[in-house]
Coordinates of C-alpha atoms in Angstrom, one line a residue:
Chain R
M1 CA 0.0 0.0 0.0
T2 CA 1.5 3.3 -1.0
G3 CA 0.4 6.3 0.9
K4 CA -2.7 4.6 2.2
T5 CA -3.6 3.3 5.5
L6 CA -6.4 1.0 6.4
M7 CA -8.1 3.8 8.3
H8 CA -7.8 6.5 5.6
T9 CA -11.5 7.2 5.7
Q10 CA -11.5 7.6 9.5
P11 CA -14.6 9.4 10.7
A12 CA -13.9 13.0 11.7
H13 CA -14.8 12.6 15.4
T14 CA -11.7 10.4 16.1
E15 CA -9.5 13.3 15.0
V16 CA -11.0 15.3 17.9
E17 CA -9.4 12.7 20.1
L18 CA -6.0 14.4 19.9
T19 CA -7.3 17.6 21.4
R20 CA -9.1 15.9 24.3
S21 CA -7.6 15.9 27.8
A22 CA -6.5 12.7 29.5
E23 CA -9.3 13.1 32.0
A24 CA -11.9 13.5 29.3
I25 CA -10.7 10.4 27.5
A26 CA -10.7 8.4 30.8
E27 CA -14.3 9.4 31.3
L28 CA -15.3 8.4 27.8
E29 CA -13.6 5.1 28.2
Q30 CA -15.4 4.5 31.5
A31 CA -18.7 5.3 29.9
F32 CA -17.8 3.0 27.0
Q33 CA -17.0 0.1 29.2
A34 CA -20.1 0.6 31.2
K35 CA -22.2 0.3 28.1
I36 CA -20.4 -2.9 27.2
D37 CA -20.9 -4.3 30.6
A38 CA -24.6 -3.4 30.4
D39 CA -24.8 -5.3 27.0
I40 CA -25.7 -2.1 25.1
K41 CA -24.5 -2.4 21.5
I42 CA -21.8 0.0 20.3
E43 CA -22.9 1.7 17.0
P44 CA -20.7 3.3 14.3
K45 CA -21.3 6.9 15.4
D46 CA -20.7 6.2 19.1
W47 CA -17.4 7.1 20.7
M48 CA -15.0 4.1 21.0
P49 CA -11.4 3.7 22.1
Q50 CA -9.0 3.6 19.2
A51 CA -7.8 0.1 20.2
Y52 CA -11.3 -1.2 20.1
R53 CA -11.8 0.1 16.6
Q54 CA -8.5 -1.3 15.4
S55 CA -9.2 -4.7 17.0
L56 CA -12.5 -4.9 15.3
V57 CA -11.2 -3.8 11.9
R58 CA -8.5 -6.5 12.3
Q59 CA -11.0 -9.2 13.3
I60 CA -13.8 -8.3 10.8
S61 CA -11.4 -7.9 7.9
Q62 CA -9.7 -11.2 8.7
H63 CA -13.1 -12.8 8.7
A64 CA -14.0 -11.1 5.4
H65 CA -10.7 -12.2 3.8
S66 CA -11.3 -15.8 5.1
E67 CA -14.7 -15.8 3.3
I68 CA -13.2 -14.7 0.0
V69 CA -10.1 -16.9 0.1
G70 CA -12.3 -19.7 1.3
M71 CA -14.2 -19.6 -2.0
L72 CA -11.1 -21.0 -3.7
P73 CA -10.7 -24.5 -2.3
E74 CA -14.4 -25.2 -2.7
G75 CA -14.6 -23.4 -6.0
N76 CA -12.0 -25.8 -7.1
W77 CA -14.8 -28.5 -7.4
L78 CA -17.5 -26.3 -8.9
T79 CA -16.8 -27.4 -12.5
R80 CA -16.5 -31.0 -11.4
A81 CA -19.4 -31.5 -9.0
P82 CA -20.8 -35.0 -9.5
S83 CA -24.4 -34.1 -10.3
L84 CA -26.3 -31.0 -11.4
G85 CA -28.0 -30.9 -8.0
R86 CA -24.7 -31.0 -6.2
K87 CA -23.3 -28.3 -8.5
L88 CA -26.2 -26.0 -7.7
I89 CA -25.9 -26.5 -4.0
L90 CA -22.1 -25.9 -4.1
L91 CA -22.5 -22.9 -6.3
A92 CA -25.1 -21.4 -4.0
K93 CA -22.8 -22.1 -1.0
V94 CA -19.8 -20.4 -2.6
Q95 CA -22.0 -17.5 -3.6
D96 CA -23.1 -17.2 0.1
E97 CA -19.4 -16.9 1.0
A98 CA -19.0 -14.0 -1.4
G99 CA -22.1 -12.5 0.2
H100 CA -20.6 -12.9 3.7
G101 CA -17.4 -11.2 2.4
L102 CA -19.5 -8.3 1.3
Y103 CA -21.4 -7.8 4.5
L104 CA -18.2 -8.1 6.5
Y105 CA -16.3 -5.6 4.4
S106 CA -19.3 -3.3 4.8
A107 CA -19.2 -3.8 8.6
A108 CA -15.5 -2.9 8.5
E109 CA -16.4 0.2 6.5
T110 CA -18.6 1.4 9.3
L111 CA -15.4 1.6 11.4
G112 CA -13.7 3.8 8.8
A113 CA -11.8 1.2 6.9
S114 CA -12.1 1.0 3.1
R115 CA -12.7 -2.3 1.2
E116 CA -10.1 -1.5 -1.3
A117 CA -7.4 -0.8 1.3
L118 CA -8.3 -4.0 3.2
I119 CA -8.1 -6.1 0.1
E120 CA -4.7 -4.6 -0.8
A121 CA -3.4 -5.4 2.7
L122 CA -4.5 -9.0 2.0
H123 CA -2.7 -9.1 -1.3
A124 CA 0.4 -7.6 0.2
G125 CA 0.5 -10.4 2.8
K126 CA -0.1 -7.9 5.6
A127 CA -3.5 -9.2 6.6
K128 CA -4.4 -12.7 7.7
Y129 CA -7.1 -15.0 6.8
S130 CA -8.1 -18.4 8.2
S131 CA -5.1 -20.7 7.7
I132 CA -7.3 -23.7 6.9
F133 CA -7.9 -22.4 3.4
N134 CA -4.2 -23.0 2.6
Y135 CA -4.9 -26.8 2.5
P136 CA -5.8 -28.3 -0.9
T137 CA -9.2 -29.9 -1.9
L138 CA -8.0 -33.2 -3.5
T139 CA -11.3 -35.1 -3.9
W140 CA -15.0 -34.5 -3.9
A141 CA -15.1 -35.7 -0.3
D142 CA -13.1 -32.6 0.7
V143 CA -16.2 -30.5 -0.2
G144 CA -18.2 -32.6 2.2
A145 CA -15.5 -32.4 4.9
I146 CA -15.1 -28.6 4.6
G147 CA -18.9 -28.2 5.0
W148 CA -19.0 -30.5 8.0
L149 CA -15.8 -29.7 9.8
V150 CA -14.6 -26.3 8.6
D151 CA -18.0 -24.7 8.6
G152 CA -18.8 -26.6 11.8
A153 CA -15.7 -25.0 13.5
A154 CA -16.5 -21.6 12.0
L155 CA -20.0 -21.8 13.4
I156 CA -18.7 -22.6 16.9
N157 CA -16.4 -19.5 16.6
Q158 CA -19.1 -17.4 15.1
I159 CA -22.3 -18.1 17.1
P160 CA -21.0 -16.1 20.1
L161 CA -20.2 -13.2 17.8
C162 CA -23.9 -12.7 17.1
R163 CA -23.8 -11.2 20.6
C164 CA -20.6 -9.2 20.0
S165 CA -20.7 -5.7 21.4
Y166 CA -20.3 -4.0 18.0
G167 CA -23.8 -3.7 16.5
P168 CA -23.0 -4.0 12.8
Y169 CA -20.8 -7.0 13.3
A170 CA -23.3 -8.7 15.5
R171 CA -26.0 -8.2 13.0
A172 CA -23.9 -9.4 10.1
M173 CA -23.0 -12.5 12.1
R174 CA -26.6 -13.4 12.7
R175 CA -27.3 -13.7 9.1
I176 CA -24.0 -15.4 8.4
C177 CA -24.5 -18.0 11.1
K178 CA -27.9 -19.0 9.6
E179 CA -26.3 -19.7 6.3
E180 CA -23.3 -21.4 7.8
S181 CA -25.5 -23.8 9.7
F182 CA -27.2 -24.7 6.4
H183 CA -23.8 -25.2 4.8
Q184 CA -22.6 -27.5 7.6
R185 CA -25.6 -29.7 7.2
Q186 CA -25.1 -29.8 3.5
G187 CA -21.5 -30.9 4.0
Y188 CA -22.4 -33.6 6.5
E189 CA -25.0 -34.9 4.0
I190 CA -22.3 -35.2 1.3
M191 CA -20.2 -37.2 3.8
L192 CA -23.2 -39.4 4.7
T193 CA -23.9 -40.1 1.0
L194 CA -20.3 -41.1 0.5
C195 CA -20.2 -43.2 3.6
R196 CA -23.2 -45.1 2.4
G197 CA -21.7 -45.5 -1.0
T198 CA -19.0 -47.7 -2.7
A199 CA -15.7 -48.7 -1.1
A200 CA -14.0 -46.0 -3.2
Q201 CA -16.3 -43.3 -1.8
K202 CA -15.8 -44.4 1.8
R203 CA -12.0 -44.3 1.2
M204 CA -12.4 -40.7 -0.1
A205 CA -14.5 -39.8 3.0
Q206 CA -12.0 -41.2 5.5
D207 CA -9.1 -39.6 3.7
A208 CA -10.8 -36.2 3.8
L209 CA -11.5 -36.6 7.5
N210 CA -7.8 -37.5 8.0
R211 CA -6.6 -34.4 6.3
W212 CA -9.2 -31.9 7.6
W213 CA -9.5 -33.0 11.3
W214 CA -6.4 -31.4 12.8
P215 CA -6.5 -28.2 10.7
S216 CA -10.2 -27.8 11.8
L217 CA -9.1 -28.1 15.5
M218 CA -6.4 -25.5 14.9
M219 CA -9.1 -23.2 13.3
L220 CA -10.4 -22.4 16.8
G221 CA -7.2 -20.5 17.3
P222 CA -3.9 -20.9 19.3
P223 CA -4.1 -22.2 22.9
D224 CA -5.3 -19.7 25.4
A225 CA -1.8 -19.3 26.8
E226 CA -0.5 -18.1 23.5
S227 CA -3.5 -16.1 22.2
S228 CA -2.4 -12.5 22.1
H229 CA -5.8 -10.9 21.8
T230 CA -8.1 -13.0 23.9
Q231 CA -8.2 -11.2 27.2
Q232 CA -8.8 -7.7 26.0
S233 CA -11.3 -8.9 23.4
M234 CA -13.3 -10.7 26.1
R235 CA -13.4 -7.6 28.2
W236 CA -14.8 -5.7 25.2
K237 CA -17.2 -8.5 24.4
I238 CA -15.7 -8.8 20.9
K239 CA -15.0 -12.4 21.9
R240 CA -17.1 -14.4 24.3
H241 CA -15.3 -17.7 24.9
T242 CA -11.6 -18.7 24.9
N243 CA -10.1 -20.7 22.1
D244 CA -9.6 -23.8 24.1
A245 CA -13.2 -23.8 25.4
L246 CA -14.5 -23.5 21.8
R247 CA -12.1 -26.3 20.6
Q248 CA -13.4 -28.7 23.3
K249 CA -17.0 -27.9 22.2
F250 CA -16.0 -28.6 18.6
V251 CA -14.5 -32.0 19.5
D252 CA -17.5 -33.0 21.7
Q253 CA -19.8 -32.2 18.8
S254 CA -17.8 -33.7 16.0
V255 CA -16.8 -37.1 17.4
P256 CA -20.3 -38.5 17.6
Q257 CA -21.0 -37.2 14.1
A258 CA -17.9 -39.1 12.9
D259 CA -19.1 -42.2 14.7
Y260 CA -22.4 -42.0 12.9
L261 CA -20.6 -41.9 9.6
R262 CA -18.5 -44.8 10.8
L263 CA -15.4 -42.8 10.2
A264 CA -12.5 -42.5 12.7
P265 CA -10.8 -39.1 13.4
P266 CA -7.1 -39.5 13.0
D267 CA -6.3 -39.3 16.7
P268 CA -5.4 -42.5 18.7
K269 CA -5.7 -40.6 21.9
L270 CA -9.3 -39.6 21.4
K271 CA -11.4 -40.9 24.1
W272 CA -14.6 -40.2 26.1
N273 CA -14.0 -39.1 29.7
E274 CA -17.0 -40.1 31.8
Q275 CA -16.0 -37.8 34.7
T276 CA -15.6 -34.6 32.8
G277 CA -18.3 -35.3 30.2
H278 CA -15.9 -34.4 27.4
Y279 CA -13.7 -36.1 24.9
E280 CA -10.0 -36.1 25.5
F281 CA -7.8 -35.6 22.5
G282 CA -4.2 -35.8 21.5
A283 CA -1.7 -32.9 21.3
I284 CA -2.1 -30.5 18.4
D285 CA 0.9 -29.9 16.3
W286 CA 1.1 -26.1 16.8
N287 CA 4.3 -26.0 14.8
E288 CA 2.3 -26.9 11.8
F289 CA -0.3 -24.2 12.6
W290 CA 2.4 -21.4 12.9
R291 CA 4.2 -22.7 9.8
V292 CA 1.0 -22.5 7.7
L293 CA 0.1 -19.2 9.2
K294 CA 3.5 -17.7 8.3
G295 CA 3.1 -18.7 4.7
D296 CA 4.4 -22.2 4.3
G297 CA 1.1 -24.2 4.0
P298 CA 0.6 -26.3 0.9
C299 CA -1.4 -23.6 -0.9
N300 CA -0.6 -20.2 0.7
R301 CA 1.1 -18.9 -2.4
E302 CA -1.4 -20.0 -4.9
R303 CA -4.4 -18.8 -2.9
I304 CA -3.0 -15.2 -2.6
E305 CA -1.8 -15.3 -6.2
A306 CA -5.3 -16.3 -7.4
R307 CA -6.8 -13.5 -5.5
R308 CA -4.2 -11.0 -6.6
R309 CA -4.6 -12.1 -10.2
A310 CA -8.3 -11.7 -10.1
Y311 CA -8.0 -8.3 -8.7
D312 CA -5.3 -7.1 -11.1
E313 CA -6.9 -8.6 -14.2
G314 CA -10.2 -7.0 -13.1
R315 CA -8.8 -3.6 -12.7
W316 CA -9.7 -2.4 -16.2
I317 CA -13.2 -3.6 -15.7
R318 CA -13.6 -1.6 -12.4
E319 CA -12.0 1.4 -14.0
A320 CA -14.3 1.3 -17.0
A321 CA -17.3 1.1 -14.6
L322 CA -16.1 4.1 -12.7
A323 CA -15.3 6.0 -15.9
F324 CA -18.7 5.3 -17.3
G325 CA -20.4 6.3 -14.0
A326 CA -18.5 9.6 -14.2
K327 CA -19.5 10.2 -17.8
Q328 CA -23.1 9.5 -16.9
A329 CA -23.0 12.0 -14.0
R330 CA -21.5 14.6 -16.3
R331 CA -24.2 13.9 -18.9
A332 CA -26.9 14.3 -16.3
R333 CA -25.5 17.7 -15.4
G334 CA -25.6 18.6 -19.1
A335 CA -21.9 19.0 -19.5
D336 CA -21.5 16.6 -22.4
Chain C
M1 CA -37.5 -37.8 -38.2
N2 CA -40.7 -38.1 -36.2
Q3 CA -42.0 -35.5 -33.9
R4 CA -40.8 -37.3 -30.7
Q5 CA -37.3 -37.5 -32.0
A6 CA -37.4 -33.8 -33.0
L7 CA -38.7 -32.9 -29.6
Y8 CA -35.9 -34.7 -27.9
E9 CA -33.3 -33.0 -30.0
Y10 CA -35.0 -29.6 -29.5
L11 CA -34.9 -30.1 -25.7
L12 CA -31.3 -31.0 -25.8
R13 CA -30.5 -27.8 -27.7
L14 CA -32.3 -25.8 -25.0
G15 CA -30.8 -27.7 -22.1
D16 CA -27.3 -27.9 -23.5
N17 CA -27.1 -24.2 -24.2
A18 CA -28.0 -23.4 -20.6
L19 CA -25.8 -26.2 -19.2
I20 CA -22.6 -25.3 -21.1
L21 CA -22.9 -21.6 -20.6
G22 CA -23.7 -22.1 -16.9
Q23 CA -20.6 -24.4 -16.6
R24 CA -18.5 -21.8 -18.3
L25 CA -19.7 -19.2 -15.8
T26 CA -18.8 -21.4 -12.8
E27 CA -15.2 -21.2 -14.0
W28 CA -15.2 -17.5 -12.9
I29 CA -16.2 -18.1 -9.3
G30 CA -13.4 -17.0 -7.0
H31 CA -11.7 -15.1 -9.9
A32 CA -14.2 -12.4 -10.9
P33 CA -13.1 -8.7 -11.1
A34 CA -15.1 -7.7 -8.0
L35 CA -17.2 -9.3 -5.3
E36 CA -20.4 -8.0 -6.8
E37 CA -19.5 -9.8 -10.0
E38 CA -18.8 -13.0 -8.1
L39 CA -22.4 -12.8 -6.9
G40 CA -23.8 -11.8 -10.3
S41 CA -22.0 -14.6 -12.2
A42 CA -23.0 -17.2 -9.6
N43 CA -26.6 -16.0 -9.9
I44 CA -26.7 -16.4 -13.6
A45 CA -24.9 -19.8 -13.5
L46 CA -27.5 -20.9 -10.9
D47 CA -30.3 -19.8 -13.1
L48 CA -28.9 -21.5 -16.2
I49 CA -28.0 -24.8 -14.6
G50 CA -31.4 -24.8 -13.0
Q51 CA -33.0 -24.3 -16.4
A52 CA -30.8 -27.0 -17.9
R53 CA -32.1 -29.5 -15.2
G54 CA -35.6 -28.7 -16.3
W55 CA -35.0 -29.1 -20.0
L56 CA -32.8 -32.2 -19.7
A57 CA -35.2 -33.9 -17.2
Y58 CA -38.0 -33.4 -19.8
A59 CA -35.6 -34.6 -22.6
G60 CA -35.0 -37.8 -20.7
A61 CA -38.7 -38.4 -20.2
V62 CA -39.3 -37.8 -24.0
E63 CA -36.4 -40.1 -24.9
G64 CA -38.0 -42.8 -22.7
T65 CA -35.0 -45.0 -22.0
G66 CA -34.7 -44.1 -18.3
R67 CA -32.0 -41.4 -18.6
D68 CA -32.4 -38.5 -16.2
E69 CA -30.9 -35.0 -16.3
D70 CA -27.7 -36.1 -14.7
A71 CA -27.2 -39.0 -17.1
L72 CA -27.8 -36.7 -20.0
A73 CA -25.5 -33.9 -18.7
L74 CA -22.7 -36.1 -17.4
Q75 CA -22.7 -39.2 -19.6
R76 CA -23.1 -38.0 -23.1
D77 CA -20.0 -37.3 -25.3
V78 CA -19.3 -34.4 -27.7
L79 CA -21.1 -35.8 -30.7
D80 CA -24.4 -36.0 -28.7
F81 CA -24.3 -32.4 -27.3
R82 CA -26.6 -29.9 -29.1
N83 CA -25.5 -26.5 -27.7
A84 CA -24.7 -23.6 -30.0
L85 CA -21.0 -23.0 -30.6
L86 CA -21.3 -19.6 -29.0
V87 CA -21.8 -20.9 -25.4
E88 CA -18.8 -23.2 -25.5
Q89 CA -16.3 -20.5 -26.4
P90 CA -13.7 -19.8 -23.7
N91 CA -14.3 -17.2 -21.0
G92 CA -11.3 -15.1 -22.1
H93 CA -11.2 -11.9 -20.1
Y94 CA -14.2 -10.5 -18.4
G95 CA -15.2 -8.5 -21.4
D96 CA -15.2 -11.6 -23.6
T97 CA -17.4 -13.3 -21.1
I98 CA -19.8 -10.3 -21.0
A99 CA -19.9 -10.1 -24.8
R100 CA -20.7 -13.9 -25.1
Q101 CA -23.3 -13.5 -22.4
Y102 CA -25.0 -10.6 -24.0
L103 CA -25.1 -12.0 -27.5
F104 CA -26.6 -15.2 -26.0
D105 CA -29.0 -13.4 -23.6
A106 CA -30.4 -11.2 -26.5
F107 CA -31.3 -14.4 -28.2
H108 CA -32.3 -16.4 -25.1
Y109 CA -34.9 -14.0 -23.8
P110 CA -37.1 -13.6 -27.0
L111 CA -36.7 -17.4 -27.6
L112 CA -38.1 -18.2 -24.1
E113 CA -40.7 -15.5 -24.5
A114 CA -41.9 -17.2 -27.7
L115 CA -41.8 -20.7 -26.1
S116 CA -43.9 -19.5 -23.1
G117 CA -46.9 -19.6 -25.5
C118 CA -45.9 -23.1 -26.8
A119 CA -48.4 -25.8 -27.4
D120 CA -46.4 -28.2 -25.3
Q121 CA -47.4 -27.4 -21.7
Y122 CA -44.1 -28.6 -20.2
I123 CA -42.0 -26.4 -22.5
A124 CA -44.4 -23.5 -21.9
A125 CA -44.0 -23.9 -18.2
I126 CA -40.2 -24.2 -18.1
A127 CA -39.9 -21.3 -20.6
A128 CA -42.2 -19.0 -18.6
K129 CA -40.1 -19.5 -15.5
S130 CA -36.8 -19.2 -17.3
C131 CA -37.9 -16.2 -19.3
K132 CA -38.1 -14.0 -16.1
E133 CA -34.5 -15.0 -15.3
A134 CA -33.3 -14.4 -18.9
G135 CA -34.9 -10.9 -18.9
Y136 CA -32.7 -10.1 -15.9
H137 CA -29.6 -11.7 -17.5
R138 CA -30.1 -9.6 -20.7
R139 CA -30.5 -6.4 -18.7
R140 CA -27.4 -7.0 -16.7
S141 CA -25.2 -8.1 -19.7
A142 CA -26.5 -5.2 -21.8
E143 CA -25.6 -2.8 -19.0
W144 CA -22.1 -4.2 -18.9
M145 CA -21.8 -3.9 -22.7
I146 CA -22.6 -0.2 -22.4
R147 CA -20.3 0.4 -19.4
L148 CA -17.3 -1.3 -21.0
G149 CA -18.0 0.0 -24.5
D150 CA -18.5 3.5 -23.3
G151 CA -16.1 3.3 -20.3
T152 CA -12.4 3.9 -20.9
A153 CA -10.5 3.7 -24.2
E154 CA -9.0 0.4 -23.1
S155 CA -12.3 -1.2 -22.2
H156 CA -13.8 0.1 -25.5
A157 CA -11.0 -1.4 -27.6
K158 CA -11.1 -4.7 -25.7
L159 CA -14.9 -5.1 -25.9
Q160 CA -15.0 -4.3 -29.6
R161 CA -12.5 -7.1 -30.1
S162 CA -14.6 -9.4 -28.0
V163 CA -17.7 -8.6 -30.1
D164 CA -15.7 -9.1 -33.4
T165 CA -14.3 -12.4 -32.3
L166 CA -17.7 -13.8 -31.1
W167 CA -19.8 -12.5 -33.9
P168 CA -19.3 -15.4 -36.3
Y169 CA -20.9 -17.7 -33.7
T170 CA -24.2 -15.8 -33.7
G171 CA -25.6 -16.8 -37.0
E172 CA -26.2 -20.4 -36.0
L173 CA -28.6 -19.3 -33.2
F174 CA -31.2 -18.3 -35.8
A175 CA -30.7 -21.1 -38.4
M176 CA -33.8 -23.3 -38.8
D177 CA -33.4 -26.9 -39.7
E178 CA -35.6 -29.9 -40.0
I179 CA -36.0 -30.2 -36.3
D180 CA -37.4 -26.6 -36.0
R181 CA -39.6 -27.1 -39.0
T182 CA -41.1 -30.4 -37.7
L183 CA -41.9 -28.9 -34.4
Q184 CA -43.0 -25.5 -35.7
S185 CA -45.7 -27.1 -37.7
A186 CA -47.0 -28.7 -34.5
G187 CA -46.9 -25.3 -32.7
V188 CA -44.1 -26.4 -30.4
A189 CA -40.9 -24.7 -31.7
A190 CA -40.2 -21.0 -31.8
D191 CA -40.0 -19.1 -35.0
L192 CA -36.3 -18.3 -35.1
A193 CA -36.7 -15.7 -37.8
G194 CA -38.9 -13.7 -35.4
V195 CA -36.4 -14.3 -32.5
G196 CA -33.7 -13.1 -34.9
R197 CA -35.5 -9.8 -35.6
T198 CA -35.8 -9.1 -31.9
W199 CA -32.1 -9.9 -31.4
D200 CA -31.1 -7.7 -34.3
E201 CA -33.0 -4.7 -32.9
D202 CA -31.7 -5.3 -29.4
V203 CA -28.1 -5.8 -30.4
A204 CA -28.2 -2.7 -32.7
H205 CA -29.5 -0.6 -29.9
T206 CA -27.0 -1.9 -27.3
L207 CA -24.0 -1.6 -29.6
K208 CA -24.9 1.9 -30.5
T209 CA -25.4 3.0 -26.9
A210 CA -22.1 1.3 -26.1
T211 CA -20.4 3.2 -28.9
L212 CA -19.4 -0.1 -30.5
Q213 CA -19.4 -1.0 -34.2
R214 CA -21.6 -3.8 -35.5
P215 CA -19.2 -6.2 -37.2
A216 CA -19.6 -6.5 -41.0
A217 CA -21.6 -9.4 -42.3
G218 CA -19.3 -12.4 -43.0
W219 CA -19.1 -16.1 -42.7
M220 CA -21.0 -17.6 -39.8
Q221 CA -19.7 -20.7 -38.1
S222 CA -22.3 -23.4 -37.4
G223 CA -22.7 -27.1 -36.4
G224 CA -23.1 -27.0 -32.7
K225 CA -26.8 -27.6 -32.8
Q226 CA -26.2 -30.7 -35.0
G227 CA -23.4 -32.0 -32.8
R228 CA -20.4 -30.7 -34.7
H229 CA -18.6 -28.7 -32.1
S230 CA -15.4 -26.7 -31.6
E231 CA -12.4 -28.2 -29.9
Q232 CA -13.5 -26.4 -26.7
L233 CA -16.4 -28.7 -25.8
G234 CA -14.3 -31.8 -25.3
Y235 CA -12.3 -30.2 -22.5
I236 CA -15.5 -28.8 -20.9
L237 CA -17.0 -32.3 -20.8
A238 CA -13.8 -33.9 -19.6
E239 CA -13.8 -31.7 -16.6
M240 CA -17.5 -31.6 -15.9
Q241 CA -18.1 -35.3 -16.3
F242 CA -15.0 -36.5 -14.5
L243 CA -16.6 -38.0 -11.4
P244 CA -19.4 -40.0 -12.9
R245 CA -17.0 -41.3 -15.5
A246 CA -14.3 -42.3 -13.1
Y247 CA -16.8 -43.9 -10.6
P248 CA -19.6 -45.3 -12.8
D249 CA -21.2 -47.4 -10.1
A250 CA -21.3 -44.5 -7.5
H251 CA -24.2 -42.4 -6.4
W252 CA -23.4 -38.9 -5.1

């Protein structure tokens, strides 16, 4: 990004900030936290601490980027879906993800960020997106596994966000969660069909579970001890539960679903603990998580390259649309 | 050729046009020039593939050998496809895709409008539903033709070239053969000459508004409707039909 920052369309009232006294700011912060504690939503025009704004822009834009990059692994099977019905369902699903990206970029815009700047940060490798989309989709079963596990983990992450303190984000999440829940059931239904099918189909299904299981567990974020944003985000009610609590919930939910499919998650240490009422599971390879996050997953380069190419090759189209819009406006004013 | 065979062929033409163009559009998903275009392209692909299901399901019923829409879409080879050459042409850049879409939509809408009043009640019903969708498709692609034609110098030059390249594939859309004539006498097929007059007017208006030149009359390619395709279709089918071909005993 040259000469641009993510916040270049910052609303004017934050500039007033510089002239406020420390006491005045402390008072505003207190009132802000009191609202949060009383579960009153923060709206775009309300005063908010700069760090709250930045934290939300980071989180919402990461989420938006994940939706857009996430279109690629599933989009990889759009042209090869095994029936017309499956093609339509997958197409509608990937389209929903584009729609989620749109609402989320719009939610980020209410905080003063611009869609274009956020996208450029993604392309420049400065913004993150969910690491799971750096894994490849090798067979049709991956489309099922992504719906079941990846959308399942996403939902567990996202349902609490429907109660997030920032109004526009919470409202976007309510709609997104409804659609994600539908996607998850569709994914599971693909798995069910495969598991009731031929030996080759069952093999595909088990192989997809083997490859997506651990990355899905990692999707709930680093362990609480290493999560840099958790504490502050919880105080601001941007985040409602810790990563480890959400991960346990995901495992507890997914293991019986795998049992029903007669598939085995690739974890020899997985076992039900009668006393805690939870499943115990083996150690997660966090080295893999950090490695993929830092850019060395199987598909990091091609995912960003695909996004960048689409954006660069589409530039003349966007420019033409803008130029035409400007011409129309001039004509309407009678200048042409 | 009896009327039943003609009807089967005719339904394949309608279904294969929608299927192959829809398949082409799905290639864009994840790679379109803007998020709004991801949504728009996906919408049109959804409509077209949905329409293809309707036409091909009916074609299967008319054929009467137990093939359903998936068998027809995913287990026929090139020689048995009946789509026009225009819809199988490569996506190219987004302007190429828009030009291909508009030249097709300007044909598709009046065709479906004519078929809405068809003597065959199934065709009339599918056409009436599809016609609403095609009306929206035509409006959208015409708007893009105008934006790109009358946008920047670069977009103008690119789109003119797209139109010039695709133009030779438009003649086939309006060529009547024995299948059309057999069905037309039964009040089933649309009069393609009438559809062609509507297309002409629409295209003339859109090109003019878009400040584009109508290409000079020249040789028109044909054959798709009779199963003589370009090299493109084989690759489309190889990709689209991969799973059912590789696992013939599987249900998905």
